[in-house]
Amino acid sequence: AKTKEVSSWCLEKKPERKWDAGQRIKDNTPDSHQPMNNPTAQRETDPCSCWTVGGGASSDSSGLMMPLCAEMSPEAAELELISKQSSLKKRKTSHSGTGSLANSTSSPTEQDKTYRADCEDGEHDRSPAQINEEDRMACRQPGTIAGLLSEAILRPKKRKLVLHIDLNNTILVSDAVTNQDPRAALNCYLSTVTWGKVNPAGEWQWLSESPSLLPPCPEAVNFYSQFGRDTTFTAKPLGQPFRDLHAHYLRMLEWQGQPHPTFSIPGEQPAKRYHLVLPSFFHLLQSLHREGRHFAVIFRTFGTDLPRVLQVMRCALEGQHPHFPTLRDIPLPVDLVPGKIRCSKRKVTLTQGAERLSAEAGDREMYMFFSSKEGLCGFQDHFDWWARNQYSSQGGKPLWIDPHDADIHHICIDDNIRLNDSDTIIRPQMFSGLEDTKSQTIPTSELYDVCLVQTDLLEAIADVNYFFRCIRRCEENYESYLASAGGHT
């Protein structure tokens, strides 16, 4: 087939896929097609073109307005406030003649007395304006009643995050099953996010010059669907328009510094080494820990990389990663025993070591099992069942969700999540009541960017904050979804 020029019709402004109050993806305006090859532009808009994250504003605790794109969370705002309180405390105690060494060695009780003494006895040295501003902050110290009230206001309870994360083309740009190194894996991924069609003359015609998660127009199909898996996609004439893009992201994957036998992997050229696990995933762990979040990570894969990845995670959390040494400060246990999930028409069966669960009598036990997980663990899902169900959601990885559970938020991130339920990898199953034992399969579109995230691998490579932004967006959308569905009070 010969490559034709990009269709001008598909490059016109088309309706955008827009989420409506957490219920459905609906048509809106103006542009449904978001290129993926511009990391700068991607940081200004959502990688799936569904959510604009720039242009909003939020208030920090000092009353200063901060753009939403600055990405300051409520927890970060609280940290800034605590920092200001600490600085104020140092200024106040220095005036009292207490040395810094004495401050550093005093007990919490003594410090608390100092705070209260400053708050109660030092007012005559300050103007009413200073009292209103400074004492409002300085008196709200940990351990005091005012401090506890302040903390409750600034840090509202958040749900535990249970993150179901795919491996290949999500946090790994390689595949042990198909023996793909980063160059080959990146080629395969690009073939799934580049769009065209076969014209009446039987020739392949590109309909977009840029990769995107969603098709640029209704008649578009991705290259992979038309021609199958191709590990040399950009090296062939049809893939030539994306050759420079492939080279650009491959360079971003290169390991910097001395190669590490655990965290770096070889490519086609012996001198080149690449990241095994994307830095953006390790950055996600750091960011969630920094915010004090309660979370667990459950790797969900059809492949065979799971044992190695679990070992890598344990080494990283022991502080062995040269680029992320502070991971040692995160108290997350790693379960090195991979589990298995197997599906049939009658039931879903889960095994991990000596533990065995079955959903034959109901799904609630499965939901409680995953919700109670701590640290990091992993399960190999049932690829043959997915294949026997024509790669549809009916045979996909089961994900149980209870919108009535005020303590848990399950989120799945996978590159094969798609809005078309006949061509997607997750089977979302939702409980209609808190006491229900049976769940119902619901459309992917109802939970897209709420509990289900389609990985934008190019963004995950280019932006270390990518996964963290995905989680935060899902949390925001989940609240709106629950409010609109009446599932949360």
mmCIF file of N, CA and C in Angstrom, residues 263-312:
data_model
loop_
_atom_site.group_PDB
_atom_site.id
_atom_site.type_symbol
_atom_site.label_atom_id
_atom_site.label_comp_id
_atom_site.label_asym_id
_atom_site.label_seq_id
_atom_site.Cartn_x
_atom_site.Cartn_y
_atom_site.Cartn_z
ATOM 1 N N PHE A 263 18.223 -1.882 37.354
ATOM 2 C CA PHE A 263 17.265 -0.868 36.919
ATOM 3 C C PHE A 263 17.425 -0.440 35.465
ATOM 4 N N SER A 264 18.465 -0.878 34.782
ATOM 5 C CA SER A 264 18.636 -0.543 33.364
ATOM 6 C C SER A 264 18.705 -1.817 32.538
ATOM 7 N N ILE A 265 18.300 -1.701 31.277
ATOM 8 C CA ILE A 265 18.291 -2.859 30.374
ATOM 9 C C ILE A 265 18.975 -2.484 29.064
ATOM 10 N N PRO A 266 19.542 -3.466 28.357
ATOM 11 C CA PRO A 266 20.224 -3.169 27.094
ATOM 12 C C PRO A 266 19.235 -2.993 25.952
ATOM 13 N N GLY A 267 19.695 -2.342 24.900
ATOM 14 C CA GLY A 267 18.924 -2.220 23.672
ATOM 15 C C GLY A 267 19.606 -2.985 22.559
ATOM 16 N N GLU A 268 19.306 -2.609 21.321
ATOM 17 C CA GLU A 268 19.927 -3.270 20.176
ATOM 18 C C GLU A 268 21.431 -3.051 20.161
ATOM 19 N N GLN A 269 21.845 -1.829 20.521
ATOM 20 C CA GLN A 269 23.260 -1.514 20.550
ATOM 21 C C GLN A 269 23.797 -1.753 21.960
ATOM 22 N N PRO A 270 24.861 -2.525 22.104
ATOM 23 C CA PRO A 270 25.379 -2.863 23.434
ATOM 24 C C PRO A 270 25.732 -1.651 24.287
ATOM 25 N N ALA A 271 26.130 -0.560 23.647
ATOM 26 C CA ALA A 271 26.535 0.627 24.407
ATOM 27 C C ALA A 271 25.351 1.389 24.981
ATOM 28 N N LYS A 272 24.164 1.130 24.469
ATOM 29 C CA LYS A 272 22.965 1.841 24.918
ATOM 30 C C LYS A 272 22.273 1.071 26.036
ATOM 31 N N ARG A 273 21.912 1.793 27.101
ATOM 32 C CA ARG A 273 21.121 1.219 28.177
ATOM 33 C C ARG A 273 19.878 2.079 28.374
ATOM 34 N N TYR A 274 18.794 1.448 28.804
ATOM 35 C CA TYR A 274 17.517 2.147 28.950
ATOM 36 C C TYR A 274 16.913 1.849 30.326
ATOM 37 N N HIS A 275 15.999 2.709 30.746
ATOM 38 C CA HIS A 275 15.275 2.466 31.993
ATOM 39 C C HIS A 275 14.388 1.232 31.834
ATOM 40 N N LEU A 276 14.443 0.337 32.808
ATOM 41 C CA LEU A 276 13.512 -0.787 32.816
ATOM 42 C C LEU A 276 12.133 -0.304 33.228
ATOM 43 N N VAL A 277 12.057 0.380 34.375
ATOM 44 C CA VAL A 277 10.799 0.950 34.868
ATOM 45 C C VAL A 277 10.868 2.461 34.674
ATOM 46 N N LEU A 278 9.806 3.034 34.124
ATOM 47 C CA LEU A 278 9.804 4.470 33.850
ATOM 48 C C LEU A 278 10.001 5.285 35.128
ATOM 49 N N PRO A 279 10.832 6.323 35.075
ATOM 50 C CA PRO A 279 11.004 7.207 36.235
ATOM 51 C C PRO A 279 9.694 7.805 36.735
ATOM 52 N N SER A 280 8.740 8.018 35.831
ATOM 53 C CA SER A 280 7.466 8.614 36.251
ATOM 54 C C SER A 280 6.708 7.728 37.240
ATOM 55 N N PHE A 281 6.954 6.416 37.211
ATOM 56 C CA PHE A 281 6.295 5.550 38.193
ATOM 57 C C PHE A 281 6.925 5.728 39.564
ATOM 58 N N PHE A 282 8.253 5.761 39.626
ATOM 59 C CA PHE A 282 8.917 5.982 40.904
ATOM 60 C C PHE A 282 8.561 7.363 41.463
ATOM 61 N N HIS A 283 8.409 8.327 40.562
ATOM 62 C CA HIS A 283 8.017 9.667 40.998
ATOM 63 C C HIS A 283 6.606 9.645 41.588
ATOM 64 N N LEU A 284 5.728 8.805 41.043
ATOM 65 C CA LEU A 284 4.380 8.659 41.600
ATOM 66 C C LEU A 284 4.444 8.175 43.049
ATOM 67 N N LEU A 285 5.277 7.168 43.315
ATOM 68 C CA LEU A 285 5.416 6.667 44.679
ATOM 69 C C LEU A 285 5.900 7.765 45.618
ATOM 70 N N GLN A 286 6.893 8.521 45.162
ATOM 71 C CA GLN A 286 7.409 9.616 45.987
ATOM 72 C C GLN A 286 6.347 10.670 46.253
ATOM 73 N N SER A 287 5.598 11.028 45.231
ATOM 74 C CA SER A 287 4.601 12.093 45.361
ATOM 75 C C SER A 287 3.483 11.689 46.314
ATOM 76 N N LEU A 288 2.995 10.461 46.199
ATOM 77 C CA LEU A 288 1.923 10.004 47.082
ATOM 78 C C LEU A 288 2.413 9.912 48.529
ATOM 79 N N HIS A 289 3.637 9.451 48.697
ATOM 80 C CA HIS A 289 4.206 9.384 50.048
ATOM 81 C C HIS A 289 4.382 10.781 50.634
ATOM 82 N N ARG A 290 4.841 11.717 49.819
ATOM 83 C CA ARG A 290 5.052 13.087 50.280
ATOM 84 C C ARG A 290 3.744 13.719 50.740
ATOM 85 N N GLU A 291 2.648 13.330 50.100
ATOM 86 C CA GLU A 291 1.342 13.877 50.485
ATOM 87 C C GLU A 291 0.707 13.113 51.653
ATOM 88 N N GLY A 292 1.396 12.096 52.127
ATOM 89 C CA GLY A 292 0.858 11.337 53.252
ATOM 90 C C GLY A 292 -0.313 10.452 52.879
ATOM 91 N N ARG A 293 -0.380 10.044 51.625
ATOM 92 C CA ARG A 293 -1.522 9.246 51.170
ATOM 93 C C ARG A 293 -1.385 7.784 51.574
ATOM 94 N N HIS A 294 -2.517 7.171 51.828
ATOM 95 C CA HIS A 294 -2.602 5.732 52.061
ATOM 96 C C HIS A 294 -2.896 5.090 50.712
ATOM 97 N N PHE A 295 -1.989 4.236 50.235
ATOM 98 C CA PHE A 295 -2.180 3.654 48.904
ATOM 99 C C PHE A 295 -1.511 2.293 48.818
ATOM 100 N N ALA A 296 -1.997 1.519 47.868
ATOM 101 C CA ALA A 296 -1.395 0.231 47.536
ATOM 102 C C ALA A 296 -1.292 0.136 46.025
ATOM 103 N N VAL A 297 -0.299 -0.606 45.542
ATOM 104 C CA VAL A 297 -0.110 -0.806 44.104
ATOM 105 C C VAL A 297 -0.236 -2.293 43.806
ATOM 106 N N ILE A 298 -1.129 -2.620 42.875
ATOM 107 C CA ILE A 298 -1.322 -4.004 42.444
ATOM 108 C C ILE A 298 -1.010 -4.064 40.948
ATOM 109 N N PHE A 299 0.094 -4.702 40.600
ATOM 110 C CA PHE A 299 0.432 -4.843 39.186
ATOM 111 C C PHE A 299 -0.473 -5.902 38.569
ATOM 112 N N ARG A 300 -1.034 -5.578 37.412
ATOM 113 C CA ARG A 300 -1.954 -6.481 36.707
ATOM 114 C C ARG A 300 -1.436 -6.644 35.279
ATOM 115 N N THR A 301 -1.010 -7.835 34.915
ATOM 116 C CA THR A 301 -0.405 -8.038 33.606
ATOM 117 C C THR A 301 -0.789 -9.396 33.028
ATOM 118 N N PHE A 302 -0.842 -9.467 31.716
ATOM 119 C CA PHE A 302 -0.991 -10.753 31.030
ATOM 120 C C PHE A 302 0.366 -11.410 30.804
ATOM 121 N N GLY A 303 1.434 -10.640 30.941
ATOM 122 C CA GLY A 303 2.770 -11.090 30.569
ATOM 123 C C GLY A 303 3.500 -11.851 31.665
ATOM 124 N N THR A 304 4.825 -11.982 31.461
ATOM 125 C CA THR A 304 5.653 -12.770 32.377
ATOM 126 C C THR A 304 6.710 -11.921 33.073
ATOM 127 N N ASP A 305 6.599 -10.608 33.008
ATOM 128 C CA ASP A 305 7.587 -9.726 33.620
ATOM 129 C C ASP A 305 7.379 -9.522 35.121
ATOM 130 N N LEU A 306 6.298 -10.032 35.664
ATOM 131 C CA LEU A 306 5.910 -9.713 37.029
ATOM 132 C C LEU A 306 6.957 -10.081 38.084
ATOM 133 N N PRO A 307 7.520 -11.307 38.094
ATOM 134 C CA PRO A 307 8.508 -11.625 39.135
ATOM 135 C C PRO A 307 9.696 -10.675 39.133
ATOM 136 N N ARG A 308 10.179 -10.345 37.945
ATOM 137 C CA ARG A 308 11.317 -9.424 37.863
ATOM 138 C C ARG A 308 10.952 -8.029 38.368
ATOM 139 N N VAL A 309 9.778 -7.556 37.992
ATOM 140 C CA VAL A 309 9.366 -6.214 38.404
ATOM 141 C C VAL A 309 9.211 -6.134 39.916
ATOM 142 N N LEU A 310 8.663 -7.165 40.535
ATOM 143 C CA LEU A 310 8.514 -7.162 41.989
ATOM 144 C C LEU A 310 9.877 -7.116 42.677
ATOM 145 N N GLN A 311 10.850 -7.836 42.136
ATOM 146 C CA GLN A 311 12.205 -7.786 42.690
ATOM 147 C C GLN A 311 12.801 -6.388 42.528
ATOM 148 N N VAL A 312 12.575 -5.782 41.372
ATOM 149 C CA VAL A 312 13.072 -4.426 41.121
ATOM 150 C C VAL A 312 12.458 -3.449 42.121
#
